[in-house]
Amino acid sequence: IIFCTAFDEHALEAFSVQAAGYVLKPVSREGLREALARACRVNQLQLESLRQQPARSERSSCRSHITARTHRGIELIPIDEVRYFLADHKYVTVRHEHGEVLIDVTLKELEEEFGDRFIRIHRNALVAVRALRALEKHDDPQEGEGWAVRLDGVDERLTVSRRQLPAVREALTRG
């Protein structure tokens, strides 16, 4: 935070809340440049905090919510409410407890980030492991006989590819 004000009497209070800078009006280019340079430097407290955080690869995931831009604005969908991600061309449908939204993220990125909580069942689908309920044989007019998963809280069945079938079976026996 950089405070920008015409009142110099508040400077001590600003720095007591860890402000990176305090610029008095009228603002000079040099004063602003110095304040921005200070704000960009990592202080000892921040450095220590970064050292104590596990690396991204060591964390189970870094986000607790998926963000989606909709006609209502930005929506936050808790990862724990997501049932599946389904890719269709450029976008991915996020099916969750209260409906569905489209996001502009690849399944590969989602799988890398949430791979411990979601399982790939098809080249175009990731499902929440905790939502898996059953594996059912089905007869698809386009693909012929195959397998589909039944998910908690979702009426439709999602097709499981032959390649992913063993991993889905294993996830169901573990869960």
PDB file of C-alpha atoms in Angstrom:
ATOM      1  CA  ILE A   1       0.000   0.000   0.000  1.00  0.00           C
ATOM      2  CA  ILE A   2       1.250   3.449  -0.889  1.00  0.00           C
ATOM      3  CA  PHE A   3      -0.580   6.332   0.727  1.00  0.00           C
ATOM      4  CA  CYS A   4      -1.006   9.435  -1.408  1.00  0.00           C
ATOM      5  CA  THR A   5      -2.299  12.446   0.499  1.00  0.00           C
ATOM      6  CA  ALA A   6      -1.841  16.148   1.135  1.00  0.00           C
ATOM      7  CA  PHE A   7      -1.570  15.592   4.905  1.00  0.00           C
ATOM      8  CA  ASP A   8       1.871  14.734   6.229  1.00  0.00           C
ATOM      9  CA  GLU A   9       0.662  14.283   9.817  1.00  0.00           C
ATOM     10  CA  HIS A  10      -0.640  10.766   9.038  1.00  0.00           C
ATOM     11  CA  ALA A  11       2.699   9.351   7.825  1.00  0.00           C
ATOM     12  CA  LEU A  12       3.641   7.655  11.117  1.00  0.00           C
ATOM     13  CA  GLU A  13       0.263   5.967  11.312  1.00  0.00           C
ATOM     14  CA  ALA A  14       0.564   4.815   7.690  1.00  0.00           C
ATOM     15  CA  PHE A  15       3.921   3.158   8.296  1.00  0.00           C
ATOM     16  CA  SER A  16       2.607   1.527  11.475  1.00  0.00           C
ATOM     17  CA  VAL A  17       0.280  -0.518   9.224  1.00  0.00           C
ATOM     18  CA  GLN A  18       3.220  -1.592   7.010  1.00  0.00           C
ATOM     19  CA  ALA A  19       2.655   0.909   4.174  1.00  0.00           C
ATOM     20  CA  ALA A  20       5.257   0.618   1.419  1.00  0.00           C
ATOM     21  CA  GLY A  21       5.221   4.355   0.840  1.00  0.00           C
ATOM     22  CA  TYR A  22       3.734   7.733   1.675  1.00  0.00           C
ATOM     23  CA  VAL A  23       3.618  10.301  -1.129  1.00  0.00           C
ATOM     24  CA  LEU A  24       2.611  13.901  -0.470  1.00  0.00           C
ATOM     25  CA  LYS A  25       0.595  15.943  -2.939  1.00  0.00           C
ATOM     26  CA  PRO A  26       1.491  17.500  -5.269  1.00  0.00           C
ATOM     27  CA  VAL A  27       3.118  14.243  -6.362  1.00  0.00           C
ATOM     28  CA  SER A  28       6.493  14.459  -8.051  1.00  0.00           C
ATOM     29  CA  ARG A  29       7.583  11.835 -10.549  1.00  0.00           C
ATOM     30  CA  GLU A  30      10.680  11.081  -8.504  1.00  0.00           C
ATOM     31  CA  GLY A  31       8.705  10.701  -5.259  1.00  0.00           C
ATOM     32  CA  LEU A  32       6.259   8.335  -6.924  1.00  0.00           C
ATOM     33  CA  ARG A  33       9.071   6.371  -8.603  1.00  0.00           C
ATOM     34  CA  GLU A  34      10.823   5.881  -5.228  1.00  0.00           C
ATOM     35  CA  ALA A  35       7.614   4.782  -3.507  1.00  0.00           C
ATOM     36  CA  LEU A  36       6.884   2.266  -6.282  1.00  0.00           C
ATOM     37  CA  ALA A  37      10.449   0.918  -6.129  1.00  0.00           C
ATOM     38  CA  ARG A  38      10.077   0.381  -2.356  1.00  0.00           C
ATOM     39  CA  ALA A  39       6.732  -1.355  -2.879  1.00  0.00           C
ATOM     40  CA  CYS A  40       8.305  -3.774  -5.380  1.00  0.00           C
ATOM     41  CA  ARG A  41      11.075  -4.878  -3.013  1.00  0.00           C
ATOM     42  CA  VAL A  42      10.418  -7.908  -0.859  1.00  0.00           C
ATOM     43  CA  ASN A  43      10.905  -7.154   2.844  1.00  0.00           C
ATOM     44  CA  GLN A  44      12.296  -9.600   5.419  1.00  0.00           C
ATOM     45  CA  LEU A  45       8.839 -10.581   6.711  1.00  0.00           C
ATOM     46  CA  GLN A  46       7.593 -11.375   3.198  1.00  0.00           C
ATOM     47  CA  LEU A  47      10.785 -13.277   2.406  1.00  0.00           C
ATOM     48  CA  GLU A  48      10.440 -15.426   5.527  1.00  0.00           C
ATOM     49  CA  SER A  49       6.786 -16.106   4.707  1.00  0.00           C
ATOM     50  CA  LEU A  50       7.745 -17.264   1.188  1.00  0.00           C
ATOM     51  CA  ARG A  51      10.395 -19.604   2.593  1.00  0.00           C
ATOM     52  CA  GLN A  52       7.887 -21.251   4.912  1.00  0.00           C
ATOM     53  CA  GLN A  53       5.259 -21.886   2.216  1.00  0.00           C
ATOM     54  CA  PRO A  54       5.429 -25.290   0.516  1.00  0.00           C
ATOM     55  CA  ALA A  55       6.203 -25.268  -3.174  1.00  0.00           C
ATOM     56  CA  ARG A  56       3.178 -25.248  -5.478  1.00  0.00           C
ATOM     57  CA  SER A  57       3.834 -28.850  -6.469  1.00  0.00           C
ATOM     58  CA  GLU A  58       3.788 -29.883  -2.794  1.00  0.00           C
ATOM     59  CA  ARG A  59       0.378 -28.317  -2.136  1.00  0.00           C
ATOM     60  CA  SER A  60      -2.748 -30.299  -2.956  1.00  0.00           C
ATOM     61  CA  SER A  61      -4.076 -27.336  -4.936  1.00  0.00           C
ATOM     62  CA  CYS A  62      -3.666 -23.626  -4.811  1.00  0.00           C
ATOM     63  CA  ARG A  63      -7.251 -22.518  -5.370  1.00  0.00           C
ATOM     64  CA  SER A  64     -10.320 -23.249  -3.326  1.00  0.00           C
ATOM     65  CA  HIS A  65     -12.687 -21.733  -5.924  1.00  0.00           C
ATOM     66  CA  ILE A  66     -13.119 -21.618  -9.683  1.00  0.00           C
ATOM     67  CA  THR A  67     -13.912 -18.193 -11.108  1.00  0.00           C
ATOM     68  CA  ALA A  68     -16.311 -17.783 -14.001  1.00  0.00           C
ATOM     69  CA  ARG A  69     -17.404 -14.631 -15.803  1.00  0.00           C
ATOM     70  CA  THR A  70     -21.183 -14.788 -16.308  1.00  0.00           C
ATOM     71  CA  HIS A  71     -23.996 -12.361 -17.056  1.00  0.00           C
ATOM     72  CA  ARG A  72     -24.191 -11.778 -13.281  1.00  0.00           C
ATOM     73  CA  GLY A  73     -20.512 -10.796 -13.097  1.00  0.00           C
ATOM     74  CA  ILE A  74     -17.723 -12.902 -11.612  1.00  0.00           C
ATOM     75  CA  GLU A  75     -18.984 -16.053  -9.896  1.00  0.00           C
ATOM     76  CA  LEU A  76     -16.940 -18.042  -7.406  1.00  0.00           C
ATOM     77  CA  ILE A  77     -17.650 -21.775  -7.384  1.00  0.00           C
ATOM     78  CA  PRO A  78     -16.127 -23.725  -4.491  1.00  0.00           C
ATOM     79  CA  ILE A  79     -14.043 -26.653  -5.780  1.00  0.00           C
ATOM     80  CA  ASP A  80     -15.845 -28.889  -3.273  1.00  0.00           C
ATOM     81  CA  GLU A  81     -19.142 -28.185  -5.102  1.00  0.00           C
ATOM     82  CA  VAL A  82     -17.802 -29.038  -8.580  1.00  0.00           C
ATOM     83  CA  ARG A  83     -19.045 -32.381  -9.923  1.00  0.00           C
ATOM     84  CA  TYR A  84     -17.232 -32.369 -13.260  1.00  0.00           C
ATOM     85  CA  PHE A  85     -15.373 -30.382 -15.915  1.00  0.00           C
ATOM     86  CA  LEU A  86     -16.416 -31.125 -19.506  1.00  0.00           C
ATOM     87  CA  ALA A  87     -14.443 -29.725 -22.463  1.00  0.00           C
ATOM     88  CA  ASP A  88     -16.206 -28.633 -25.635  1.00  0.00           C
ATOM     89  CA  HIS A  89     -14.042 -26.828 -28.188  1.00  0.00           C
ATOM     90  CA  LYS A  90     -12.519 -23.707 -26.596  1.00  0.00           C
ATOM     91  CA  TYR A  91     -14.491 -23.702 -23.331  1.00  0.00           C
ATOM     92  CA  VAL A  92     -14.954 -25.999 -20.373  1.00  0.00           C
ATOM     93  CA  THR A  93     -18.315 -26.499 -18.696  1.00  0.00           C
ATOM     94  CA  VAL A  94     -18.116 -26.579 -14.918  1.00  0.00           C
ATOM     95  CA  ARG A  95     -21.041 -28.591 -13.498  1.00  0.00           C
ATOM     96  CA  HIS A  96     -21.558 -27.817  -9.821  1.00  0.00           C
ATOM     97  CA  GLU A  97     -24.196 -28.230  -7.113  1.00  0.00           C
ATOM     98  CA  HIS A  98     -26.160 -25.156  -8.226  1.00  0.00           C
ATOM     99  CA  GLY A  99     -25.895 -25.365 -12.014  1.00  0.00           C
ATOM    100  CA  GLU A 100     -23.189 -24.897 -14.581  1.00  0.00           C
ATOM    101  CA  VAL A 101     -20.916 -22.186 -15.972  1.00  0.00           C
ATOM    102  CA  LEU A 102     -18.364 -21.903 -18.761  1.00  0.00           C
ATOM    103  CA  ILE A 103     -14.708 -21.140 -18.141  1.00  0.00           C
ATOM    104  CA  ASP A 104     -11.785 -20.498 -20.451  1.00  0.00           C
ATOM    105  CA  VAL A 105      -9.241 -22.912 -18.930  1.00  0.00           C
ATOM    106  CA  THR A 106      -7.981 -26.164 -20.415  1.00  0.00           C
ATOM    107  CA  LEU A 107      -8.687 -29.558 -18.873  1.00  0.00           C
ATOM    108  CA  LYS A 108      -4.942 -30.151 -18.790  1.00  0.00           C
ATOM    109  CA  GLU A 109      -4.444 -27.089 -16.557  1.00  0.00           C
ATOM    110  CA  LEU A 110      -7.315 -28.156 -14.300  1.00  0.00           C
ATOM    111  CA  GLU A 111      -5.955 -31.701 -14.103  1.00  0.00           C
ATOM    112  CA  GLU A 112      -2.491 -30.428 -13.155  1.00  0.00           C
ATOM    113  CA  GLU A 113      -3.907 -28.204 -10.434  1.00  0.00           C
ATOM    114  CA  PHE A 114      -6.625 -30.469  -9.039  1.00  0.00           C
ATOM    115  CA  GLY A 115      -5.359 -33.919 -10.060  1.00  0.00           C
ATOM    116  CA  ASP A 116      -5.614 -35.249  -6.527  1.00  0.00           C
ATOM    117  CA  ARG A 117      -9.338 -34.410  -6.343  1.00  0.00           C
ATOM    118  CA  PHE A 118     -10.473 -35.074  -9.928  1.00  0.00           C
ATOM    119  CA  ILE A 119      -9.967 -38.021 -12.242  1.00  0.00           C
ATOM    120  CA  ARG A 120      -9.908 -38.010 -16.022  1.00  0.00           C
ATOM    121  CA  ILE A 121     -12.593 -40.342 -17.355  1.00  0.00           C
ATOM    122  CA  HIS A 122     -12.381 -39.323 -21.008  1.00  0.00           C
ATOM    123  CA  ARG A 123     -10.245 -37.025 -23.131  1.00  0.00           C
ATOM    124  CA  ASN A 124     -12.946 -34.365 -22.627  1.00  0.00           C
ATOM    125  CA  ALA A 125     -13.940 -34.930 -18.979  1.00  0.00           C
ATOM    126  CA  LEU A 126     -12.638 -34.707 -15.417  1.00  0.00           C
ATOM    127  CA  VAL A 127     -14.926 -35.761 -12.563  1.00  0.00           C
ATOM    128  CA  ALA A 128     -14.702 -35.187  -8.832  1.00  0.00           C
ATOM    129  CA  VAL A 129     -13.481 -38.390  -7.202  1.00  0.00           C
ATOM    130  CA  ARG A 130     -15.723 -37.740  -4.166  1.00  0.00           C
ATOM    131  CA  ALA A 131     -18.787 -37.520  -6.468  1.00  0.00           C
ATOM    132  CA  LEU A 132     -18.214 -40.913  -8.156  1.00  0.00           C
ATOM    133  CA  ARG A 133     -21.056 -43.295  -7.284  1.00  0.00           C
ATOM    134  CA  ALA A 134     -21.088 -46.095  -9.843  1.00  0.00           C
ATOM    135  CA  LEU A 135     -19.833 -47.422 -13.145  1.00  0.00           C
ATOM    136  CA  GLU A 136     -22.598 -48.543 -15.507  1.00  0.00           C
ATOM    137  CA  LYS A 137     -22.588 -50.375 -18.793  1.00  0.00           C
ATOM    138  CA  HIS A 138     -24.434 -48.452 -21.502  1.00  0.00           C
ATOM    139  CA  ASP A 139     -25.199 -48.682 -25.200  1.00  0.00           C
ATOM    140  CA  ASP A 140     -24.447 -45.439 -27.027  1.00  0.00           C
ATOM    141  CA  PRO A 141     -25.841 -45.210 -30.600  1.00  0.00           C
ATOM    142  CA  GLN A 142     -22.718 -43.333 -31.758  1.00  0.00           C
ATOM    143  CA  GLU A 143     -19.988 -45.115 -29.804  1.00  0.00           C
ATOM    144  CA  GLY A 144     -21.604 -48.515 -29.309  1.00  0.00           C
ATOM    145  CA  GLU A 145     -21.412 -50.455 -26.075  1.00  0.00           C
ATOM    146  CA  GLY A 146     -19.323 -48.852 -23.354  1.00  0.00           C
ATOM    147  CA  TRP A 147     -19.178 -47.548 -19.813  1.00  0.00           C
ATOM    148  CA  ALA A 148     -20.452 -44.442 -18.079  1.00  0.00           C
ATOM    149  CA  VAL A 149     -20.170 -43.052 -14.560  1.00  0.00           C
ATOM    150  CA  ARG A 150     -23.002 -42.044 -12.302  1.00  0.00           C
ATOM    151  CA  LEU A 151     -22.209 -39.040 -10.133  1.00  0.00           C
ATOM    152  CA  ASP A 152     -23.719 -37.801  -6.904  1.00  0.00           C
ATOM    153  CA  GLY A 153     -26.213 -34.993  -7.590  1.00  0.00           C
ATOM    154  CA  VAL A 154     -26.058 -35.281 -11.401  1.00  0.00           C
ATOM    155  CA  ASP A 155     -28.758 -36.889 -13.547  1.00  0.00           C
ATOM    156  CA  GLU A 156     -26.758 -37.383 -16.737  1.00  0.00           C
ATOM    157  CA  ARG A 157     -24.189 -40.149 -17.158  1.00  0.00           C
ATOM    158  CA  LEU A 158     -20.728 -39.333 -18.470  1.00  0.00           C
ATOM    159  CA  THR A 159     -18.966 -41.684 -20.881  1.00  0.00           C
ATOM    160  CA  VAL A 160     -15.772 -43.362 -19.706  1.00  0.00           C
ATOM    161  CA  SER A 161     -13.166 -44.100 -22.371  1.00  0.00           C
ATOM    162  CA  ARG A 162     -11.673 -47.599 -22.574  1.00  0.00           C
ATOM    163  CA  ARG A 163      -8.278 -46.099 -21.821  1.00  0.00           C
ATOM    164  CA  GLN A 164      -9.467 -44.512 -18.542  1.00  0.00           C
ATOM    165  CA  LEU A 165     -11.665 -47.419 -17.408  1.00  0.00           C
ATOM    166  CA  PRO A 166      -9.054 -49.131 -15.160  1.00  0.00           C
ATOM    167  CA  ALA A 167      -8.298 -45.871 -13.290  1.00  0.00           C
ATOM    168  CA  VAL A 168     -12.016 -45.186 -12.777  1.00  0.00           C
ATOM    169  CA  ARG A 169     -12.570 -48.708 -11.448  1.00  0.00           C
ATOM    170  CA  GLU A 170      -9.665 -48.258  -9.041  1.00  0.00           C
ATOM    171  CA  ALA A 171     -10.974 -44.886  -7.848  1.00  0.00           C
ATOM    172  CA  LEU A 172     -14.383 -46.418  -7.163  1.00  0.00           C
ATOM    173  CA  THR A 173     -12.926 -49.285  -5.143  1.00  0.00           C
ATOM    174  CA  ARG A 174     -10.790 -46.859  -3.071  1.00  0.00           C
ATOM    175  CA  GLY A 175     -13.604 -44.389  -2.469  1.00  0.00           C
TER     176      GLY A 175
END
